[in-house]
Short mmCIF file of C-alpha atoms in Angstrom, two decimals:
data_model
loop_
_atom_site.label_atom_id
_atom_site.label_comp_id
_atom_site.label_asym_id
_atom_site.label_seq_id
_atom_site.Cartn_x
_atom_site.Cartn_y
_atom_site.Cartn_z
CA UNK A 1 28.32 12.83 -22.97
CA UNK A 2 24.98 13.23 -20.76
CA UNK A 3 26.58 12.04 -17.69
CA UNK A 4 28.99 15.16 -17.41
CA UNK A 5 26.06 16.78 -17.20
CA UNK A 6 24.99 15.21 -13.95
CA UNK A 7 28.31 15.79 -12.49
CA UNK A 8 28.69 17.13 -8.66
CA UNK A 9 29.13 21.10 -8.45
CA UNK A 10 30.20 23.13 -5.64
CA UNK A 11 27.56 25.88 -5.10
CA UNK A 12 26.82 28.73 -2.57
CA UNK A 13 23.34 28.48 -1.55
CA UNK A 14 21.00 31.06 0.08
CA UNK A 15 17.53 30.11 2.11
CA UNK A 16 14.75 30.85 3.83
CA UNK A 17 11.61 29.95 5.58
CA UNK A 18 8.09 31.32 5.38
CA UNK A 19 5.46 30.37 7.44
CA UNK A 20 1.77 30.11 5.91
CA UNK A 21 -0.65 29.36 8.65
CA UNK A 22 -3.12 28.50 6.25
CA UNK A 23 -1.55 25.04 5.19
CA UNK A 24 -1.70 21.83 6.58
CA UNK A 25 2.52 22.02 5.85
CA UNK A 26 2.67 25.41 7.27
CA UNK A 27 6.50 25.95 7.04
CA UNK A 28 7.88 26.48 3.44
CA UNK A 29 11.66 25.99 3.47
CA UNK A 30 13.57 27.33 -0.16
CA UNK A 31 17.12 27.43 -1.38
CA UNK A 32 18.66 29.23 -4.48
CA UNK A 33 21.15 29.35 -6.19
CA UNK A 34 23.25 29.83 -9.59
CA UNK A 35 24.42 27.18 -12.07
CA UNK A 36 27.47 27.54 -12.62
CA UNK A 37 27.47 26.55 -16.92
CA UNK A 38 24.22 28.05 -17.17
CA UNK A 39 24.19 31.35 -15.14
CA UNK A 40 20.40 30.63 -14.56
CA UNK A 41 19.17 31.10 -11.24
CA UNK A 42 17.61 27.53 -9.91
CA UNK A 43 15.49 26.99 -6.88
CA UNK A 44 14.24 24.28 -4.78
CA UNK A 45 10.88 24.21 -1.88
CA UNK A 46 9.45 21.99 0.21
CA UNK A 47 6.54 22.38 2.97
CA UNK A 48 6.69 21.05 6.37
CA UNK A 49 5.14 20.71 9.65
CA UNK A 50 7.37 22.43 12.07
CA UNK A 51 10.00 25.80 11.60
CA UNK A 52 13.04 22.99 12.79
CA UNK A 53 11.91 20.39 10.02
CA UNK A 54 12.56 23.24 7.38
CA UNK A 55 15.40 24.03 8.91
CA UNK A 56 16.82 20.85 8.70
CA UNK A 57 15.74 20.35 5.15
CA UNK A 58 18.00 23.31 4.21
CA UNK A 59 21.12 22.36 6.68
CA UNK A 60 20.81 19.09 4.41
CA UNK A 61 20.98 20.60 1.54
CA UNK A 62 23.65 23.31 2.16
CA UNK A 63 25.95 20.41 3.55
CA UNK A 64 25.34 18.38 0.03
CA UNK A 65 26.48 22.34 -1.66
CA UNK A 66 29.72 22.29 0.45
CA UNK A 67 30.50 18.59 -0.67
CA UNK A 68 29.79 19.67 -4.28
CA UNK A 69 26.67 18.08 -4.92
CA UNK A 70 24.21 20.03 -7.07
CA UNK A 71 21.19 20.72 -4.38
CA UNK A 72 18.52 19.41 -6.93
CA UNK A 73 20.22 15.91 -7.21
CA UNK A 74 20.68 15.54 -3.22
CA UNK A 75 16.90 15.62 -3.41
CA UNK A 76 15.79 13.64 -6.43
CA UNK A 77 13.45 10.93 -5.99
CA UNK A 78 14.58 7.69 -5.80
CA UNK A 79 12.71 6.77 -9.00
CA UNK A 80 14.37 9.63 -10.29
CA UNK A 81 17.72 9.00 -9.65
CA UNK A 82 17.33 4.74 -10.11
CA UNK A 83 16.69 5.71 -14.03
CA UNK A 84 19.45 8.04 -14.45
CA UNK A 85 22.13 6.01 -13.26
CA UNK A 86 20.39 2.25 -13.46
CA UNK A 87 23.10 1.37 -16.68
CA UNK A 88 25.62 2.47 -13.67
CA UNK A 89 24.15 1.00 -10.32
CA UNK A 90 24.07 -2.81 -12.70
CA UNK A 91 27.91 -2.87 -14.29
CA UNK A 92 29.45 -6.44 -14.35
CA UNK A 93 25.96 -7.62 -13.86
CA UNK A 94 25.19 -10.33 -16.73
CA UNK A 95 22.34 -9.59 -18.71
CA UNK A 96 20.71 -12.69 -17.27
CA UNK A 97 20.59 -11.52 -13.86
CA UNK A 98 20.09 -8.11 -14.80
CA UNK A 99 16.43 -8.85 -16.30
CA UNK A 100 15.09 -10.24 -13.36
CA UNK A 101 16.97 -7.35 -11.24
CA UNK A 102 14.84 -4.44 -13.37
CA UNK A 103 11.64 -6.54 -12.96
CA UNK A 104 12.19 -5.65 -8.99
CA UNK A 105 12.38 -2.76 -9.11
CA UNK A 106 9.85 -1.71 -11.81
CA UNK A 107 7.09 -3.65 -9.89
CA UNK A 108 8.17 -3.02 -6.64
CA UNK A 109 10.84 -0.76 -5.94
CA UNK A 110 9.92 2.15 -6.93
CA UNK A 111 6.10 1.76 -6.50
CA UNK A 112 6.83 0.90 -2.93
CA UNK A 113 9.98 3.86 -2.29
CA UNK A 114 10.76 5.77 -5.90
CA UNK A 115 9.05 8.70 -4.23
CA UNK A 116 10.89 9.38 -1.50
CA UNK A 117 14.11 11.47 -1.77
CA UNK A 118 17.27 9.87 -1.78
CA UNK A 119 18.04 10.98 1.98
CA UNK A 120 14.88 9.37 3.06
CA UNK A 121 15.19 6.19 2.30
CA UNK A 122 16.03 4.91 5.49
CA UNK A 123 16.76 1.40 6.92
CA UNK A 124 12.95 1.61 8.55
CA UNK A 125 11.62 2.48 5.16
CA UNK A 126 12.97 -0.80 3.31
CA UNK A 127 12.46 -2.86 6.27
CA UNK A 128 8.62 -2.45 5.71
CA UNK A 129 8.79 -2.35 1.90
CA UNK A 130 10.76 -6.00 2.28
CA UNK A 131 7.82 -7.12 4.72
CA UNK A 132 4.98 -5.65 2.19
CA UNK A 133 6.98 -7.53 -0.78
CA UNK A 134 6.44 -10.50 1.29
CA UNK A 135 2.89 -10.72 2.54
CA UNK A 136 1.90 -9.58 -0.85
CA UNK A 137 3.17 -13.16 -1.80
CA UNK A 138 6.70 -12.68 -3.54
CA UNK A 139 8.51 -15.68 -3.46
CA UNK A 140 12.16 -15.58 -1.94
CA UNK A 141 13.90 -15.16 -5.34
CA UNK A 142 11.72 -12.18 -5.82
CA UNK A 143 12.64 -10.35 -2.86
CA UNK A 144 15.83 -11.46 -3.39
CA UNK A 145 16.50 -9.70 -6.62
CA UNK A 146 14.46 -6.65 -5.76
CA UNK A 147 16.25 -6.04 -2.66
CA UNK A 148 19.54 -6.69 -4.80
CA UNK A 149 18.59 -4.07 -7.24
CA UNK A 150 17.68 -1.47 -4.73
CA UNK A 151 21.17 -2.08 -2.82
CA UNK A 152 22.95 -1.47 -6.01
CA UNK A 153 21.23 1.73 -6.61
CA UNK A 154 21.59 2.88 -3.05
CA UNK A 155 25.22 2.20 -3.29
CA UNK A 156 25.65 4.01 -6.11
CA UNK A 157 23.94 6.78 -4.50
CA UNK A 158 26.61 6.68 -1.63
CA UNK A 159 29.56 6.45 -3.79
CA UNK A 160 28.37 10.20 -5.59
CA UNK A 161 27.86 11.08 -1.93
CA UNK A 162 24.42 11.96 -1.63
CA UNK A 163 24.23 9.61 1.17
CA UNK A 164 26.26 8.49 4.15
CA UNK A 165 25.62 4.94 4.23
CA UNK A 166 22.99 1.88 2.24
CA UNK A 167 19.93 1.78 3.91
CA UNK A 168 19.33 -1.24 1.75
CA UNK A 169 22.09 -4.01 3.28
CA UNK A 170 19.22 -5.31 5.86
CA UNK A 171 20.27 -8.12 7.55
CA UNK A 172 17.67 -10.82 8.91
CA UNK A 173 15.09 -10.15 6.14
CA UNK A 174 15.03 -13.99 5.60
CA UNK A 175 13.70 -14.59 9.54
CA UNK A 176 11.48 -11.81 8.61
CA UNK A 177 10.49 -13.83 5.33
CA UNK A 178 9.15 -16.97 7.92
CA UNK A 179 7.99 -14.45 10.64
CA UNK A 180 5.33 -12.84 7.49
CA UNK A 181 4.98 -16.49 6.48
CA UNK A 182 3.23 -17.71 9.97
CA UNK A 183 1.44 -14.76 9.84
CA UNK A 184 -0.12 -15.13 7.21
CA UNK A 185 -1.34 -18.70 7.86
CA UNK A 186 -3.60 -16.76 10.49
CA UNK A 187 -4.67 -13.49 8.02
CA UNK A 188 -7.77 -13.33 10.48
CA UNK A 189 -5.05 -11.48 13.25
CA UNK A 190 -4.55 -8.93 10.68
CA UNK A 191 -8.20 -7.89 10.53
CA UNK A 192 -9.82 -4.74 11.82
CA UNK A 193 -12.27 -6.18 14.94
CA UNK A 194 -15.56 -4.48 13.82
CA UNK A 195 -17.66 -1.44 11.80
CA UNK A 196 -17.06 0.78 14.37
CA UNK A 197 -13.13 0.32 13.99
CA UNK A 198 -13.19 0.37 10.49
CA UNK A 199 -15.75 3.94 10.68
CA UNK A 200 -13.49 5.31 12.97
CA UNK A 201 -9.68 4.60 11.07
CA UNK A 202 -11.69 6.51 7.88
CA UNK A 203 -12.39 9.06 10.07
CA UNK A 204 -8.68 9.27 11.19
CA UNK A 205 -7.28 9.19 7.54
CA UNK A 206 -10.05 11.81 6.33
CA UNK A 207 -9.01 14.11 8.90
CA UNK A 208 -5.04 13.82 8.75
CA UNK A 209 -5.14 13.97 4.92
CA UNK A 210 -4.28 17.66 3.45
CA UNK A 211 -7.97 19.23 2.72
CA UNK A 212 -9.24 16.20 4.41
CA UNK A 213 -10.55 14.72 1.45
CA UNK A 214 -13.71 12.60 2.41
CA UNK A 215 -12.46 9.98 -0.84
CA UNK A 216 -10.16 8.71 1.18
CA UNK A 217 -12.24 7.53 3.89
CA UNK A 218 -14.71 5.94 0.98
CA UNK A 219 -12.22 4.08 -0.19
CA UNK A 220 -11.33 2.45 2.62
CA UNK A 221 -15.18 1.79 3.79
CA UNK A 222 -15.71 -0.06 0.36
CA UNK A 223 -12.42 -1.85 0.26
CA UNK A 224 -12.97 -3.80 3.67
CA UNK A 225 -16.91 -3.98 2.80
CA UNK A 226 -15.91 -5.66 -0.28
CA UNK A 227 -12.39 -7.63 0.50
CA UNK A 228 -11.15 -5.80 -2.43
CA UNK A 229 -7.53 -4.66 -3.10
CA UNK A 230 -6.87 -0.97 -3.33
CA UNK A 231 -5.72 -1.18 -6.98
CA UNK A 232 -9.01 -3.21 -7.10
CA UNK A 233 -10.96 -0.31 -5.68
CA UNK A 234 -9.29 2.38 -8.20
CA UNK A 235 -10.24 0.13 -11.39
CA UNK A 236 -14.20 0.33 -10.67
CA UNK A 237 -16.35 1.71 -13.56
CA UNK A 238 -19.89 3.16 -13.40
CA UNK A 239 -20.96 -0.02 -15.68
CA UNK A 240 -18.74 -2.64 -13.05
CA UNK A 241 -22.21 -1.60 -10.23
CA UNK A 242 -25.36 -3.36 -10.46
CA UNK A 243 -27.69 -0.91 -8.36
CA UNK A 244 -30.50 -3.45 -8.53
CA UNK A 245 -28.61 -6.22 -7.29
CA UNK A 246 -26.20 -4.11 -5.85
CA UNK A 247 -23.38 -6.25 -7.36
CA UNK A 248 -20.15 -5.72 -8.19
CA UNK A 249 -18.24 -6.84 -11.18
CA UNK A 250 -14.59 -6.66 -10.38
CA UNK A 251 -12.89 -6.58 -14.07
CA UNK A 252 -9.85 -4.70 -13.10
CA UNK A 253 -7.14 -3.36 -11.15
CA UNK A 254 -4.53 -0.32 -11.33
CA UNK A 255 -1.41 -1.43 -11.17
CA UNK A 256 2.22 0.56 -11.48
CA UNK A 257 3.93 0.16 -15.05
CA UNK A 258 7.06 1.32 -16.89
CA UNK A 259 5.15 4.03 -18.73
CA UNK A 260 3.09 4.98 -15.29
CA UNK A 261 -0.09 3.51 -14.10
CA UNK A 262 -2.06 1.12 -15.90
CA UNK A 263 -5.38 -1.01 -15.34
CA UNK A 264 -4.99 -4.20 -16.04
CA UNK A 265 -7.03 -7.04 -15.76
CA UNK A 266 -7.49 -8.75 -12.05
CA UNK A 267 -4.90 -10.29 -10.01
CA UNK A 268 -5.96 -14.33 -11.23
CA UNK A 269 -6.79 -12.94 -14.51
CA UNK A 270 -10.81 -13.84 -13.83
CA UNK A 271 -13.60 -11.40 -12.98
CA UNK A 272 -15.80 -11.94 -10.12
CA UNK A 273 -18.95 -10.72 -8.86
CA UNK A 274 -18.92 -9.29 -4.97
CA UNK A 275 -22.05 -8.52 -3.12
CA UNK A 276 -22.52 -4.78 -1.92
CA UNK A 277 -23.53 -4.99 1.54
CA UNK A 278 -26.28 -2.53 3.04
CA UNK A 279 -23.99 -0.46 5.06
CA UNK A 280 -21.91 0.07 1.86
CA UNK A 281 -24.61 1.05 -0.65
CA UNK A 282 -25.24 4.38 0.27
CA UNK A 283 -21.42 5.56 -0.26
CA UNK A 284 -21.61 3.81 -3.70
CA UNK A 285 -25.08 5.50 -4.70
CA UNK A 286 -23.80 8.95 -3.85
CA UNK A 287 -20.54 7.73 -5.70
CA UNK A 288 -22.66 6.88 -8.68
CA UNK A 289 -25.01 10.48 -8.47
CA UNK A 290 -21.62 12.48 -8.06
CA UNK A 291 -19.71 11.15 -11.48
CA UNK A 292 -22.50 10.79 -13.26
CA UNK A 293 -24.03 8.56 -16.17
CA UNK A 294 -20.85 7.52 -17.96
CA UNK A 295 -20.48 3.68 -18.19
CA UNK A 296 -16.70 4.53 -18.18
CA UNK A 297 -16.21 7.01 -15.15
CA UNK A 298 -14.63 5.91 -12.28
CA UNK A 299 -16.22 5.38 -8.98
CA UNK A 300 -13.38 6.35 -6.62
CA UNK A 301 -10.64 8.64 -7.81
CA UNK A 302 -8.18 11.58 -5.48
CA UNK A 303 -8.74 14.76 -5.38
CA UNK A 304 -7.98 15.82 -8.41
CA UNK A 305 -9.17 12.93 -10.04
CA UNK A 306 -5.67 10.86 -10.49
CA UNK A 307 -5.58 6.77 -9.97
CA UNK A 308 -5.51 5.45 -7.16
CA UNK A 309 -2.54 3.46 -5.52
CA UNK A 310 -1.62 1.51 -2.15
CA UNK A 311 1.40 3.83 -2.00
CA UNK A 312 -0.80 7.12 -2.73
CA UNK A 313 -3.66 6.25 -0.03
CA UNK A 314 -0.41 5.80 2.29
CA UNK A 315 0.81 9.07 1.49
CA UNK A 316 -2.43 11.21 1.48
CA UNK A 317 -3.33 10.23 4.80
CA UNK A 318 -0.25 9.86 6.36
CA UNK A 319 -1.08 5.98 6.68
CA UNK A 320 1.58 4.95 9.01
CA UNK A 321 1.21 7.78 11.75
CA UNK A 322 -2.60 7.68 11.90
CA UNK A 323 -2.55 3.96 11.97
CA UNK A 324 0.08 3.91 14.93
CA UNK A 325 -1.92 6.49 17.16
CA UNK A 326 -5.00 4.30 16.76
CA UNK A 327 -3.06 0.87 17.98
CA UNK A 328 -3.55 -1.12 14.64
CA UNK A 329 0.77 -0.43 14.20
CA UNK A 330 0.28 -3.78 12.39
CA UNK A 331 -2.16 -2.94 9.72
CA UNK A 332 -1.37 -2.50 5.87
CA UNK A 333 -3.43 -1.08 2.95
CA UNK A 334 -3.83 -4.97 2.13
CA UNK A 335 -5.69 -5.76 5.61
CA UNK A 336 -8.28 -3.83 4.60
CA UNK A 337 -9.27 -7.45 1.93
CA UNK A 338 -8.28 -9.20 5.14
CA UNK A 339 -10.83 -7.51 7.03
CA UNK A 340 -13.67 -7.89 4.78
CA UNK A 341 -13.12 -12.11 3.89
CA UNK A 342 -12.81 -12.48 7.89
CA UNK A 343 -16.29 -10.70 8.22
CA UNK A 344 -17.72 -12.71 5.79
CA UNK A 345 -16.27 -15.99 7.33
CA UNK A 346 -17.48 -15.33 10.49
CA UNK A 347 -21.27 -14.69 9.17
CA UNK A 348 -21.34 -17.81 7.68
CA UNK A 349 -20.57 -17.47 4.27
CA UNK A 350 -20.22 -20.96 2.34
CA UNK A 351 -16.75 -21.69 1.93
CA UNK A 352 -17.17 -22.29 -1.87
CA UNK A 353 -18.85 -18.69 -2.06
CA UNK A 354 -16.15 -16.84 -0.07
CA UNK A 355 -13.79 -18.36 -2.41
CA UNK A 356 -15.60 -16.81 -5.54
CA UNK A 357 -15.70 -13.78 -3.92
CA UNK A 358 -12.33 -13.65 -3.24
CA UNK A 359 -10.79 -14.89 -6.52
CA UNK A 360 -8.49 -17.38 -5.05
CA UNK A 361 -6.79 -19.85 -7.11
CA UNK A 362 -6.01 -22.15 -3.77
CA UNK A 363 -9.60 -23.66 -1.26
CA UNK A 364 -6.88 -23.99 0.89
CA UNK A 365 -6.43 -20.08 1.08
CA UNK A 366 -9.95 -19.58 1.51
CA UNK A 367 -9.52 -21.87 4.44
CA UNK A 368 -7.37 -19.91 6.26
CA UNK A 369 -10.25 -17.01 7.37
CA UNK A 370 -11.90 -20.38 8.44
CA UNK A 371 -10.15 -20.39 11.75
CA UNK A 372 -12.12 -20.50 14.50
CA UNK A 373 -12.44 -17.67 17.73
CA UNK A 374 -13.09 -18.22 20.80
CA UNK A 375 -16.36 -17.45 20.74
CA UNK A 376 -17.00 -20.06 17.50
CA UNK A 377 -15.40 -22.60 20.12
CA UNK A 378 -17.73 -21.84 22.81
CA UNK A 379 -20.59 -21.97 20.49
CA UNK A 380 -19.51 -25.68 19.17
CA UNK A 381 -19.85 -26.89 23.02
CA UNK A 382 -22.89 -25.24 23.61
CA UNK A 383 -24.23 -27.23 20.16
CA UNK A 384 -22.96 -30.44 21.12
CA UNK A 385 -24.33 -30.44 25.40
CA UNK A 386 -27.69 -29.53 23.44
CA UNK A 387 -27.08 -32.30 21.43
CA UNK A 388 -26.52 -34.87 23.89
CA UNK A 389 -28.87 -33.39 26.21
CA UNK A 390 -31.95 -34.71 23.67
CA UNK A 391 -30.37 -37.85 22.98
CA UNK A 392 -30.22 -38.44 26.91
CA UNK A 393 -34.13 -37.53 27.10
CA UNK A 394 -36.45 -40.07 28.90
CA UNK A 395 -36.73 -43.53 27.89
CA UNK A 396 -39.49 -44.50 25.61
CA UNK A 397 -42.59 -46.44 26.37
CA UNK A 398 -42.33 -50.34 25.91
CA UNK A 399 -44.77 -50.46 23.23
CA UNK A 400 -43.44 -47.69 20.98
CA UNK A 401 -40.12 -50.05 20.15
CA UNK A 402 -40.87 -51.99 17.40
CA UNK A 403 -38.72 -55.40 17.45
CA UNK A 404 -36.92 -56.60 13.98
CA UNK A 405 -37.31 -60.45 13.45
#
């Protein structure tokens, strides 16, 4: 049977560290060892940032060895591991329940944590997938049976011991559910202020990402320029520009699927043209000169050419920590379309118009980058003392009121 396979084994590991100054991960931490059936001599290597981070990497792993866990299952990605033993993690589930539990975590378990190792998926990490799930729209049930799915998994995880307790039993994540929910009504507080914030947070991810890949600050430049999603932003062709117009047709979006990543069509199923601003057309003409005259190249792609993801902009740039140091602790890939629609509110864009460029279903979520500032406020006063003021003028002459009979 294949699951003997898979089986726990006691092993004796040996390790070490080398330090390459060279890398952005400078510390390379390794462990061998024998298996036992196989006589073959396996190994396993990670980078990190500091000499105590590898070391801890390997304490980790010897301490799974001594419990009789094979090393390279103690660090299998969640994805990984979620597969293998899915049939497992979902016993004495009925097959009506377990449908919409797969569903979860296909679309957004393991695009949001399948590839992290099992030991670090921590309570922080599915407290901010939950939140994501949420102000991406899922309705209750949905979180409901993702969350259920990924607690399942996680427990099965701590029952072969590769973990010491389920991250996944979060408690409050229905408060958090309303909390997202407010927040939301007001998607204008999730915004970047201005150009020069959004400049400088490109600037921030460029430089923390490994090579620092200038891509990744293009994509977010164009994402908030154009209130696009990321997967948005991944599915543009060479054909999808306009150059004369300088519109964009937005046709698709790359999306996470059982066989991998797929483009697919748009969020509400409808294309829709969005304007390319002046600050934003001389990214997308060098874009267009540097992949050349293929209708069918993509614009924006990583370095070494993959799709792009929400999850793999995260990871590249090391998202959350660059974020955090700049005081945005709040912002998500997603805020980036929040930035851009609040923008475009607050020049004046026609309601009708933002809502075309957009591609929502609802006017009344249009409505909500509608809000007014303070300044908007102060500027409606000012408008209606003017106002008054010329209806107050002086009186007219006698003879220039014409009486009615």
């Amino acid at each position: 049977m294949s699951h003997i396979e898979r089986l726990p084994v006691a092993v004796p590991l040996s390790a070490d560290i080398e330090h390459r100054p060279d890398r952005a991960l400078p510390y390379r931490a390794r462990v061998r060892w024998i298996e036992p059936r196989t006589k073959r001599r396996t190994s396993l290597s990670q980078s990190h940032g500091t000499e105590e981070q590898a070391q801890e990497w390997i304490d980790a792993l010897s301490a799974a060895a001594l419990r009789g866990i094979d090393p390279a299952t103690s660090v299998q990605p969640l994805a990984a591991y979620g597969e293998a033993n899915m049939a497992l993690a979902l016993r004495g589930l009925e097959p009506k329940t377990t449908d919409p539990c797969l569903a979860g975590w296909r679309l957004r378990v393991v695009p949001s944590l399948g590839h992290l190792p099992l030991p670090m998926v921590s309570n922080g990490a599915v407290d901010r997938s939950v939140y994501g799930w949420i102000a991406d729209g899922c309705s209750r049930s949905t979180v409901k049976n993702s969350l259920a799915v990924l607690v399942r998994v996680m427990e099965q995880a701590r029952r072969d011991g590769l973990i010491q307790s389920n991250p996944a039993r979060v408690k409050g994540w229905q408060s958090e559910y309303q909390k997202a929910e407010d927040e939301l009504d007001d998607p204008r507080s999730l915004a970047l202020p201005d150009w020069a914030a959004l400049t400088a947070l490109a600037d921030a991810l460029v430089a923390r990402s490994h090579g620092r890949f200038a891509g990744w600050g293009e994509v977010v430049v164009f994402a908030a320029c154009t209130a696009a999603r990321i997967g948005e932003v991944s599915g543009v062709r060479v054909r999808d520009i306009d150059p004369v117009n300088w519109i964009w047709t937005v046709r698709r979006q790359t999306t996470p699927s059982p066989g991998g990543l797929a483009d697919k069509r748009t969020k509400g199923k409808v294309a829709r043209r969005v304007p390319l601003i002046e600050e934003v057309r001389p990214l997308v003409a060098q874009r267009l000169l540097a992949v050349g005259p293929d209708p069918d190249a993509r614009l924006f792609t990583g370095p070494r050419g993959g799709r792009i993801t929400t999850a793999v902009l995260r990871d590249a740039t090391r998202w959350d920590e660059v974020v955090a140091r700049l005081g945005y602790e709040h912002l998500r890939r997603h805020d980036l379309r929040h930035t851009g629609l609040t923008w475009m509110a607050d020049a004046g864009v026609p309601l009708h118009v933002l809502r075309k460029i957009a591609g929502h279903g609802s006017l009344a979520t249009t409505q909500r980058y509608l809000h007014p500032d303070l300044r908007s406020i102060t500027e409606a006063g000012r408008s209606l003392s003017a106002h008054l003021s010329v209806a107050a003028g002086p009186p007219k002459p006698p003879g220039a009121v014409r009486r009615v009979l």
